[in-house]
Structure formats: C-alpha cells, structure tokens
Amino acid sequence: MEIANKTDATPASLFAGQDARPSYWLTRFVILRLLGLVYVLAFLVAVNQIVPLVGQNGLLPAGIYIKYLGIAYGSAGAGFVRLPTIFWFWHSDTALLTVAWLGLVLSLVVLAGYANAPLLTLLWFLYMSIVHAGQDWYSYGWEIQLTETGFLAIFLCPLLDMRPFPKRPPPFPVIVLFRWLVFRIMLGAGLIKYRGDKVWRDGTALYYYFQTQPIPGPLSRWFHFLPRALLKAGVWFNWLAELMAPWFVWWPRPGRHIAGVVIVLFQLTLIISGNLSFLNWLTIIPALACFDDGFWAKLLPRILVRKAAAAAETAEESSPMLTTSWIVAGIVALLSIQPVLNMLSPGQVMNSSFDPLDLVNTYGAFGSVGQERYNVVFEGTTDDTTGGKAQWKPYVYKYLPTLPDKAPPQIAPYQPHLDWQMWFAAMGTAGQYPWTYNLVYKLLHNDPGAVSLFAGNPFPNRPPRFIRAVLYRYQFAKPGSPKGIYWTMERLGDWIPVVSKDDSRLLKFLRSEEWVK
C-alpha cells in the first residue's frame, strides 16, 4: 500500500526508482493542465452553440424546460435541489452567454497553470449548470464525466494558493479517487460492450465501427479498410484496455504504470481514428493518476521537474486539506454503491447519474455498434413541388457526412452538437426527436441561429418555400474510387415529408410545445 506524500521529499526522490515512496507534484500539475484544456474546449463549444440550441429562440429553449421542471417539482427551489443549475434563476440569452464566457476565461487561467479550490469549484458549478439545462444536447456521458472529474480536481488544490507548484502536497486520497474514476470508466465501457452486442464478443465490431461512428475523422476510412485480421486484433486491444488494464491501476508501481500506459495509448488510438468530442481527452485525465513523479520526471521538461522538487523540499502538509480529502473519499465511497451495483447487473445501463450533483456516475460507450450508416439530410427548395421537378438543395452539416466529395474532417475534441444529435436521430424517427420540427420551421424562416449550426445557407437571399428531411445510407467509397470521392449515398426515403412555413399541422405542433406563439 502506498503512503501519503511526505513533507521531507527531496529533488532526488523525484528521479528515484522502485524503492522510493511515490509523490504526485508533477502528476497534479499535468492533471490540472489537461483538465483546464478540456474545460476550455467545453466552454468554447457553449459560447458558440448554446444560444441557438437552448436560448430563448433556440431549438430546445431552456426557459420552457425550466418552467415545466418547476411545475413538476413544485417550485424553483425544489427543482434546484433536484437538478442544480444557475439557470433556475436567470436563463436569458445573456445569462447563457455570461456563464459560457466566464467559464471559458476561468478555464484559460487553469490551463495557464493557476488553480485553487474556489476557482475549480466555480468552474464545476458553471459547467454543471450548462449540463443540467442542456437537455438533449448535453445528454452524453462525457458531460457528467467532466462534472465528476472537475469535482475531484477541487480537492487536489489548496484553498487559496494558485501557484502551479504550491507548498501543499496533493492529498493521496484524491489521487486514489482519480484511479477509482478511471477504473469505473474503463471497466464499465468494457462490460457494456461484452453484454451489449455479439459483434464485440465475436471480434467483428471494428468491421463496422469506423464507418458508422458518429462523426468519422480523416483516418477513419483508412482504418475501415484495414485487413480484417488487424481489425479483430483491435477488438482484443479494446478488451485489454477496458477489461484487464483497469484492475492493474491498484497494483504497485510497475503494474500501475503499465496499466496507465495501456489506457492512455488506447485513448490516443480513439483520438486519431474518429471524432468522439473531448471524451478521450477527458478519460486520459484520471488515467494520469496511475503515474507518480518518478515517471513524469523522465518525460517533462527539467524546469518543471526542478520546480516540483523545490516545492517538495519546502512542503507543508495541511491537516484540513488532508481531512477534507478523506471526507470526500468517504462520500464517494457511499455514492459508489449504486454505480457498482449497476456495473455488476446484467441489465447494466451506461452514462447515468445517481445523485443530483453528478458526483459518482456510471459510464460506457458503444454498447452496440450499428452495421449500417444512416444520415438525415435537410433539403430545401424555392420551386413548386407539385410537378416533381423541384430542385432541392441540401443543408450541409459542418462535420457530419453530407456530400460524397467532402472529406471527413478532424473536429474533436471540439463538439458540434447538432451533428451529434442528428447521428442519433437518423437511427430513429422525427417523432422521437421532436425538436427537428422546430429546426425545419426555423430553416423555413432563415433563422440566423438555426442556420449557423450548418456549414452554410443554401438560400442566403430569401428563405426556401419548402423543406424536407431525407434519409440516406452512406458507405465509405472503396479504395480505387475516383479521386476526391469519400462516400457513396443511397436515398432511402423521406424522414420528414415536404412542409412549408404555413403547414397547419406543423404550426399546431410547434404551438403545443410553446416553440412558436
């Protein structure tokens, strides 16, 4: 069992081998810098997209959502206790942008190397506020994973000292909690795959995954056409990283370091093979707790190692800080009961929270892998549609495949929320994603916010007379296809039939949802 950081650490101990007691000054430094980067990206996404998504004239207005939650819970105060967010009390567009911009600025401070407990607490609450008001757009596992990771990071830092290497050592119980987090993330993801889809169990999942993942990246097509033996080997690497490596985060230093390397390499592989938002970057953060200063001292610039060594030489253990960390560990242990029971259950669910603050959650990804790729493309026309000769123009997504000759871009760790939701929507019906009707109505009026979610506006001078949504099957163009062709498309039928802005059924539905007056 490792022993908590000692106050008599010396510079030599940071370069020591197997027999030295591990310290975590450099580990804390790296964790907080990467967390700052993820926060920057997450708040930047909100700055750019939150108003057209949940603003007063957004696709799913936060004000309407808050209103009905208040009715369901009995009052705003009761609602705040059940679903804490600052937007219970202020949810105008100005409020949304204020929270997003404030979070972005504070995240840049953390990225620059300066953090303490109050600053990280504020960042945690600001982002949790966005998640809890974000509805469909913020329903992904990495959103609650960021709130859990951000919460733990609060207790890595001193109360007031913001220096990159403060005189207070990082509390060892919090390092253990980060390991507990990555253990649950990885093992939960492995179990949901093993239980969820036979293509994982028979080793064929990667025959489909790279093509059918939400937003393929520049190398996804190359991965898709690798020899099938290599794709099967990739599934075994997945099992190594998700079902075996997590157990070794609890081992002594060599085993723990190997586990951390395997998990990080697995996340890097996912980063280069697709666009999974900031999920993989975020998952690397708790994996870094597998590494101690002896590991980092061999990798990081000497100036950082010397600064960490100097801080360790003059370190002063803080009894209140250590006591708080043990209290937090006790709270996390109690809140872990339900997530652990869920992981052990044959009916395991993924990406769910069991407490109002999202402090200890259950995770998982790609429990099933689609074998066909479907995309919904919104199309508009200014022509008369009665003769069947109308010229339809597509609304091209910023990053989701639309045109056959548009190469898959690299967008992660940034996340385009509309593109992601339309990937899910294409596997269902418009009735299951009713906000798509609000999107159609806004496109019929050339609403600037809605149009901004696409790569461009095919009707810049006047709105289209009609809009439809068409379901297509997409496949990667095979090697040897004409240069510049990345996809093949097959039209399957209408996903939303042709509608106009005066369609009585459309207007009746939108009014029932309070999306139009």
XYZ file of C-alpha atoms in Angstrom:
517
model
C 0.000 0.000 0.000
C 1.337 3.427 -0.890
C 1.813 6.036 1.799
C 0.582 9.628 1.519
C 3.072 12.271 0.409
C 5.771 13.124 2.915
C 6.878 16.643 3.663
C 10.551 15.727 3.580
C 10.651 14.905 -0.159
C 13.872 15.850 -1.910
C 14.732 16.564 -5.516
C 16.452 13.207 -5.750
C 13.251 11.412 -4.776
C 11.576 12.649 -7.954
C 14.115 10.707 -10.002
C 14.200 7.688 -7.716
C 13.437 4.186 -8.785
C 11.270 1.435 -7.439
C 12.107 1.805 -3.747
C 11.162 5.455 -3.278
C 7.814 6.447 -1.869
C 5.859 7.974 -4.718
C 4.959 11.648 -4.737
C 2.461 13.394 -7.044
C 3.508 17.022 -7.516
C 4.053 16.628 -11.242
C 1.003 14.388 -11.534
C -1.187 17.130 -10.103
C 0.389 19.680 -12.442
C -0.342 17.576 -15.548
C -3.871 16.618 -14.451
C -4.875 20.226 -13.846
C -3.378 21.487 -17.108
C -5.210 18.864 -19.158
C -8.406 19.498 -17.208
C -8.014 23.200 -17.983
C -7.740 22.360 -21.686
C -10.886 20.216 -21.632
C -12.778 22.942 -19.769
C -11.610 25.484 -22.383
C -12.983 23.325 -25.182
C -16.237 22.564 -23.376
C -16.973 26.221 -22.612
C -15.875 27.289 -26.101
C -18.499 24.927 -27.531
C -21.074 26.574 -25.268
C -20.010 30.075 -26.317
C -20.540 29.165 -29.973
C -23.648 26.998 -29.756
C -25.611 27.400 -26.533
C -27.881 30.239 -27.717
C -29.134 28.578 -30.934
C -29.547 25.313 -29.023
C -31.230 26.348 -25.733
C -31.567 30.117 -25.935
C -34.878 31.953 -25.856
C -35.318 31.290 -29.574
C -33.325 28.052 -29.571
C -34.288 24.574 -30.704
C -34.993 23.496 -27.109
C -35.362 26.717 -25.077
C -34.016 26.402 -21.550
C -36.706 28.777 -20.254
C -39.518 26.409 -21.279
C -37.617 23.435 -19.870
C -37.028 25.176 -16.535
C -40.661 26.271 -16.387
C -42.031 22.746 -16.699
C -39.438 21.297 -14.347
C -40.571 23.849 -11.765
C -44.149 22.698 -12.202
C -43.118 19.041 -11.890
C -41.016 19.626 -8.763
C -43.417 22.083 -7.151
C -41.158 25.141 -7.069
C -37.907 26.551 -8.383
C -36.253 25.888 -5.020
C -37.255 22.219 -5.027
C -36.174 21.973 -8.640
C -32.776 23.454 -7.823
C -32.231 20.790 -5.160
C -33.119 18.019 -7.608
C -31.323 19.484 -10.636
C -28.895 22.227 -9.580
C -28.258 24.938 -12.169
C -27.913 28.701 -12.015
C -30.448 28.902 -14.841
C -33.316 28.265 -12.431
C -32.998 31.914 -11.526
C -31.689 33.508 -14.720
C -31.958 31.860 -18.113
C -31.970 34.629 -20.706
C -29.589 34.515 -23.653
C -27.409 36.957 -21.734
C -27.304 34.538 -18.802
C -26.338 31.621 -21.023
C -23.536 33.554 -22.683
C -22.331 35.034 -19.393
C -21.894 31.570 -17.897
C -20.201 30.279 -21.054
C -17.789 33.213 -21.355
C -16.976 33.276 -17.644
C -16.251 29.551 -17.746
C -14.030 29.993 -20.793
C -11.976 32.766 -19.169
C -11.543 30.852 -15.903
C -10.602 27.703 -17.840
C -7.826 29.603 -19.569
C -6.495 30.575 -16.138
C -6.337 26.914 -15.138
C -4.729 25.973 -18.450
C -2.107 28.671 -17.854
C -1.108 26.945 -14.612
C -3.082 28.691 -11.896
C -5.764 26.924 -9.886
C -7.130 26.677 -6.387
C -10.196 25.136 -4.769
C -12.604 28.116 -5.152
C -11.700 28.602 -8.821
C -12.239 24.926 -9.630
C -15.459 24.907 -7.600
C -16.807 27.776 -9.673
C -15.831 26.052 -12.927
C -17.501 22.844 -11.751
C -20.744 24.635 -10.871
C -20.818 26.691 -14.070
C -20.412 23.633 -16.272
C -22.881 21.587 -14.241
C -25.359 24.445 -14.758
C -24.985 24.128 -18.522
C -25.287 20.334 -18.440
C -28.441 20.421 -16.324
C -30.140 22.930 -18.627
C -28.758 21.485 -21.862
C -31.364 18.739 -22.361
C -30.708 16.517 -25.409
C -27.620 18.482 -26.377
C -25.826 17.706 -23.114
C -27.047 14.156 -22.541
C -23.735 12.474 -23.376
C -21.653 10.501 -20.909
C -18.652 12.805 -21.126
C -20.713 15.733 -19.834
C -21.339 14.115 -16.445
C -17.827 12.657 -16.625
C -16.492 16.213 -16.775
C -18.576 17.257 -13.773
C -17.260 14.282 -11.780
C -13.666 14.893 -12.860
C -13.980 18.626 -12.145
C -15.363 17.903 -8.682
C -12.439 15.660 -7.737
C -9.958 18.238 -9.019
C -11.241 20.774 -6.486
C -9.656 18.749 -3.706
C -6.276 18.359 -5.376
C -5.631 22.061 -4.771
C -5.038 24.262 -1.741
C -7.819 26.593 -0.656
C -6.161 29.822 -1.798
C -2.685 29.224 -3.236
C -2.974 29.290 -7.046
C 0.664 28.650 -7.963
C 1.428 25.727 -10.296
C 3.506 24.176 -7.514
C 2.002 25.320 -4.194
C 3.558 24.361 -0.894
C 0.728 21.946 -0.061
C 1.266 18.420 -1.469
C -1.593 16.804 -3.363
C -3.628 14.630 -0.955
C -3.101 10.976 -1.725
C -6.775 10.007 -1.130
C -7.731 12.241 -4.063
C -5.154 10.526 -6.279
C -6.841 7.240 -5.331
C -10.256 8.708 -6.224
C -8.977 9.583 -9.692
C -7.846 5.969 -10.095
C -11.274 4.832 -8.922
C -12.816 7.054 -11.599
C -10.738 5.656 -14.465
C -11.344 2.134 -13.158
C -15.120 2.646 -13.403
C -14.941 4.406 -16.769
C -12.889 1.699 -18.454
C -14.440 -1.352 -16.821
C -17.955 0.000 -17.334
C -17.223 0.560 -21.027
C -15.841 -2.957 -21.382
C -18.738 -4.633 -19.604
C -21.394 -2.763 -21.590
C -19.735 -3.904 -24.815
C -19.388 -7.511 -23.706
C -23.012 -7.667 -22.623
C -24.436 -5.458 -25.327
C -23.561 -6.721 -28.787
C -22.311 -10.010 -30.219
C -20.073 -8.153 -32.694
C -17.841 -7.279 -29.742
C -17.824 -10.842 -28.479
C -17.062 -12.377 -31.880
C -14.395 -9.774 -32.670
C -16.093 -8.187 -35.691
C -17.132 -4.831 -34.168
C -14.404 -2.882 -35.948
C -15.624 -4.153 -39.314
C -18.364 -1.520 -38.872
C -17.343 0.932 -36.150
C -15.097 3.293 -38.135
C -17.758 3.801 -40.809
C -20.779 4.027 -38.524
C -19.315 6.053 -35.638
C -20.977 9.444 -35.063
C -18.518 11.670 -36.936
C -15.682 9.903 -38.777
C -12.299 11.593 -38.946
C -9.640 11.929 -41.648
C -8.168 8.480 -40.909
C -11.439 6.620 -40.278
C -11.749 5.445 -43.884
C -8.174 4.109 -43.786
C -8.930 2.220 -40.568
C -12.168 0.840 -42.033
C -10.360 -0.852 -44.914
C -7.551 -2.398 -42.859
C -7.180 -6.181 -43.125
C -9.817 -7.887 -41.048
C -7.186 -9.702 -39.013
C -5.917 -6.323 -37.805
C -9.466 -5.160 -37.070
C -10.023 -8.255 -34.951
C -6.752 -7.555 -33.160
C -8.107 -4.077 -32.450
C -11.041 -5.631 -30.598
C -8.602 -7.605 -28.461
C -6.719 -4.395 -27.708
C -10.071 -2.955 -26.643
C -10.552 -5.853 -24.202
C -7.031 -5.379 -22.877
C -7.616 -1.680 -22.218
C -11.158 -1.916 -20.863
C -11.445 -5.262 -19.082
C -7.890 -6.044 -17.969
C -5.896 -2.834 -17.535
C -8.316 -1.211 -15.036
C -7.560 -3.866 -12.414
C -3.868 -3.006 -12.519
C -4.401 0.641 -11.522
C -4.407 -0.737 -7.960
C -1.114 -2.621 -8.320
C 2.322 -1.471 -7.186
C 4.209 0.980 -9.375
C 5.269 -1.212 -12.350
C 1.822 -2.706 -12.877
C 0.132 0.640 -12.306
C 2.385 2.393 -14.797
C 1.766 -0.295 -17.433
C -1.992 -0.010 -16.877
C -1.819 3.756 -17.275
C 0.215 3.472 -20.476
C -2.222 0.945 -21.981
C -5.241 3.120 -21.140
C -3.633 6.296 -22.487
C -2.483 4.562 -25.701
C -5.998 3.206 -26.192
C -7.482 6.688 -25.829
C -4.908 8.100 -28.271
C -5.898 5.428 -30.794
C -9.531 6.511 -30.494
C -8.493 10.147 -30.902
C -6.762 9.542 -34.235
C -9.440 7.190 -35.601
C -12.516 9.371 -35.140
C -14.186 12.385 -33.557
C -15.547 11.489 -30.120
C -15.751 15.050 -28.809
C -13.466 15.522 -25.770
C -14.336 12.096 -24.325
C -10.924 10.532 -24.887
C -9.001 13.600 -23.709
C -11.146 13.660 -20.584
C -10.636 9.944 -19.937
C -6.867 10.396 -20.059
C -7.069 12.780 -17.075
C -7.872 10.217 -14.330
C -5.547 7.703 -16.025
C -2.691 10.139 -15.308
C -3.129 9.370 -11.604
C -1.501 5.998 -12.336
C 1.809 7.831 -12.800
C 3.896 9.313 -9.996
C 6.666 11.907 -10.073
C 9.304 9.266 -10.781
C 7.522 8.579 -14.073
C 6.942 12.214 -15.024
C 10.480 13.286 -14.157
C 11.707 11.260 -17.129
C 9.281 12.906 -19.565
C 8.665 16.511 -18.574
C 10.989 19.488 -19.118
C 13.711 19.803 -16.488
C 12.498 23.210 -15.401
C 9.158 21.725 -14.298
C 10.896 18.875 -12.518
C 13.115 21.333 -10.644
C 10.124 23.465 -9.637
C 8.302 20.394 -8.366
C 11.393 19.329 -6.449
C 11.718 22.777 -4.891
C 8.074 22.690 -3.805
C 8.543 19.215 -2.337
C 11.576 20.376 -0.341
C 9.580 23.079 1.442
C 6.240 21.231 1.508
C 3.903 21.717 4.436
C 1.232 19.105 4.995
C -2.193 20.694 5.512
C -4.273 18.825 8.083
C -7.555 20.492 6.980
C -6.784 19.670 3.337
C -5.989 16.038 4.141
C -9.023 15.692 6.414
C -11.260 17.128 3.697
C -9.864 14.669 1.186
C -10.737 11.755 3.465
C -14.264 13.121 3.930
C -14.651 13.378 0.159
C -13.344 9.820 -0.191
C -15.999 8.648 2.255
C -18.743 10.462 0.341
C -17.547 8.999 -2.961
C -17.460 5.529 -1.406
C -21.104 5.813 -0.330
C -22.195 7.260 -3.655
C -20.322 4.475 -5.486
C -22.674 1.771 -4.229
C -25.290 2.266 -6.955
C -22.788 2.647 -9.816
C -21.024 -0.540 -8.716
C -24.308 -2.444 -8.445
C -25.167 -1.182 -11.922
C -21.836 -2.405 -13.332
C -22.439 -5.826 -11.823
C -26.016 -6.021 -13.092
C -26.923 -7.974 -16.262
C -29.187 -5.018 -17.057
C -26.304 -2.534 -16.863
C -27.105 0.960 -18.107
C -24.444 3.383 -19.271
C -23.847 7.083 -18.819
C -26.230 7.676 -15.936
C -26.044 9.731 -12.763
C -27.330 8.611 -9.382
C -27.112 11.887 -7.471
C -28.179 15.484 -8.211
C -24.601 16.768 -8.386
C -23.330 14.044 -10.752
C -20.547 13.232 -8.298
C -20.287 9.481 -8.953
C -21.713 8.201 -12.226
C -21.793 5.124 -14.389
C -20.164 5.174 -17.803
C -19.917 3.237 -21.031
C -19.800 3.737 -24.774
C -20.773 1.818 -27.919
C -22.570 -0.997 -26.134
C -23.888 -1.766 -29.589
C -22.338 -0.983 -32.958
C -24.521 -0.207 -35.954
C -23.696 -2.115 -39.120
C -25.211 0.496 -41.443
C -24.663 4.237 -41.509
C -27.769 6.392 -41.885
C -27.775 10.169 -42.246
C -30.677 12.568 -42.370
C -30.124 15.459 -44.779
C -32.343 18.553 -44.648
C -33.121 19.859 -48.128
C -34.902 23.000 -49.277
C -36.324 24.407 -52.479
C -37.839 27.633 -53.772
C -39.619 25.735 -56.562
C -43.149 24.431 -56.824
C -43.082 20.810 -55.650
C -46.313 19.603 -57.251
C -44.769 18.550 -60.549
C -41.924 16.539 -59.058
C -39.320 18.676 -60.836
C -38.241 20.892 -57.946
C -34.514 21.455 -57.496
C -33.596 20.584 -53.922
C -30.526 21.977 -52.190
C -29.005 20.287 -49.118
C -28.168 21.987 -45.858
C -24.626 20.720 -45.461
C -23.613 19.813 -41.923
C -20.413 21.310 -40.620
C -18.859 17.929 -39.889
C -21.406 15.121 -40.254
C -21.116 13.477 -43.701
C -23.383 15.125 -46.269
C -21.683 15.449 -49.663
C -19.838 12.477 -51.247
C -16.816 14.593 -52.123
C -16.376 16.187 -48.694
C -13.510 14.557 -46.788
C -14.185 13.649 -43.143
C -12.634 16.444 -41.072
C -10.796 16.433 -37.764
C -13.041 18.244 -35.301
C -12.572 16.533 -31.912
C -12.039 17.486 -29.154
C -14.496 20.184 -30.259
C -18.124 19.012 -30.437
C -20.787 20.143 -32.940
C -23.975 19.366 -31.019
C -26.410 19.378 -33.947
C -24.247 16.963 -35.941
C -24.042 14.579 -32.993
C -27.769 14.623 -32.322
C -28.578 14.060 -35.987
C -26.416 10.920 -35.914
C -28.693 9.593 -33.172
C -31.834 10.896 -34.874
C -31.045 9.049 -38.119
C -31.426 5.770 -36.222
C -34.929 6.751 -35.092
C -37.879 8.806 -36.270
C -38.592 12.518 -36.268
C -41.280 11.887 -33.667
C -38.582 10.655 -31.288
C -36.634 13.884 -31.861
C -39.419 16.496 -31.961
C -37.022 19.435 -31.943
C -36.267 18.537 -35.588
C -39.670 20.021 -36.485
C -38.650 23.236 -34.766
C -35.419 23.156 -36.792
C -37.406 22.767 -40.038
C -39.623 25.711 -39.108
C -36.598 27.870 -38.379
C -34.940 26.927 -41.664
C -38.139 27.922 -43.463
C -37.658 31.383 -41.931
C -33.887 31.587 -42.440
C -33.457 31.853 -38.680
C -29.827 33.002 -38.159
C -29.280 30.803 -35.110
C -30.510 27.622 -36.742
C -28.665 28.307 -39.992
C -25.456 28.941 -38.019
C -25.457 25.298 -36.944
C -24.826 24.248 -40.565
C -21.795 24.802 -42.782
C -23.660 27.408 -44.831
C -27.031 28.647 -46.008
C -28.075 27.430 -49.477
C -30.742 30.162 -49.517
C -28.909 33.327 -48.472
C -31.207 35.796 -50.264
C -34.648 34.504 -49.355
C -35.947 31.517 -47.346
C -36.930 28.299 -49.086
C -40.613 27.695 -49.789
C -40.403 24.054 -48.737
C -38.190 21.890 -46.555
C -37.910 18.130 -46.321
C -35.608 15.747 -44.488
C -34.349 12.733 -46.420
C -32.858 9.545 -45.013
C -29.755 8.238 -46.804
C -27.499 5.233 -46.367
C -23.824 6.157 -46.515
C -20.801 3.957 -47.081
C -17.120 4.741 -47.390
C -16.064 4.815 -51.040
C -13.875 1.776 -51.658
C -10.158 2.111 -52.403
C -9.730 2.812 -56.094
C -12.806 5.038 -56.288
C -12.461 8.279 -58.269
C -10.148 10.749 -56.561
C -11.945 13.063 -54.184
C -14.907 10.751 -53.560
C -15.126 9.671 -49.930
C -18.722 8.449 -49.615
C -21.435 6.709 -51.582
C -25.060 7.701 -50.886
C -28.288 5.762 -51.324
C -31.621 7.545 -50.887
C -33.980 5.537 -48.673
C -36.955 7.886 -48.400
C -38.379 10.882 -46.622
C -37.643 11.232 -42.913
C -39.775 14.386 -42.646
C -42.142 14.904 -45.607
C -42.256 18.174 -47.525
C -43.552 21.037 -45.358
C -43.980 24.771 -45.769
C -43.948 27.521 -43.154
C -47.751 27.686 -43.303
C -48.316 23.969 -42.794
C -51.164 23.793 -40.260
C -50.002 20.519 -38.712
C -46.508 21.853 -38.196
C -47.778 25.076 -36.635
C -50.199 23.228 -34.348
C -47.405 21.011 -33.036
C -44.960 23.881 -32.505
C -47.583 25.872 -30.597
C -48.326 22.894 -28.375
C -44.638 22.836 -27.444
C -44.609 26.640 -26.971
C -41.892 26.977 -29.604
C -43.967 29.487 -31.555
C -46.742 31.824 -30.397
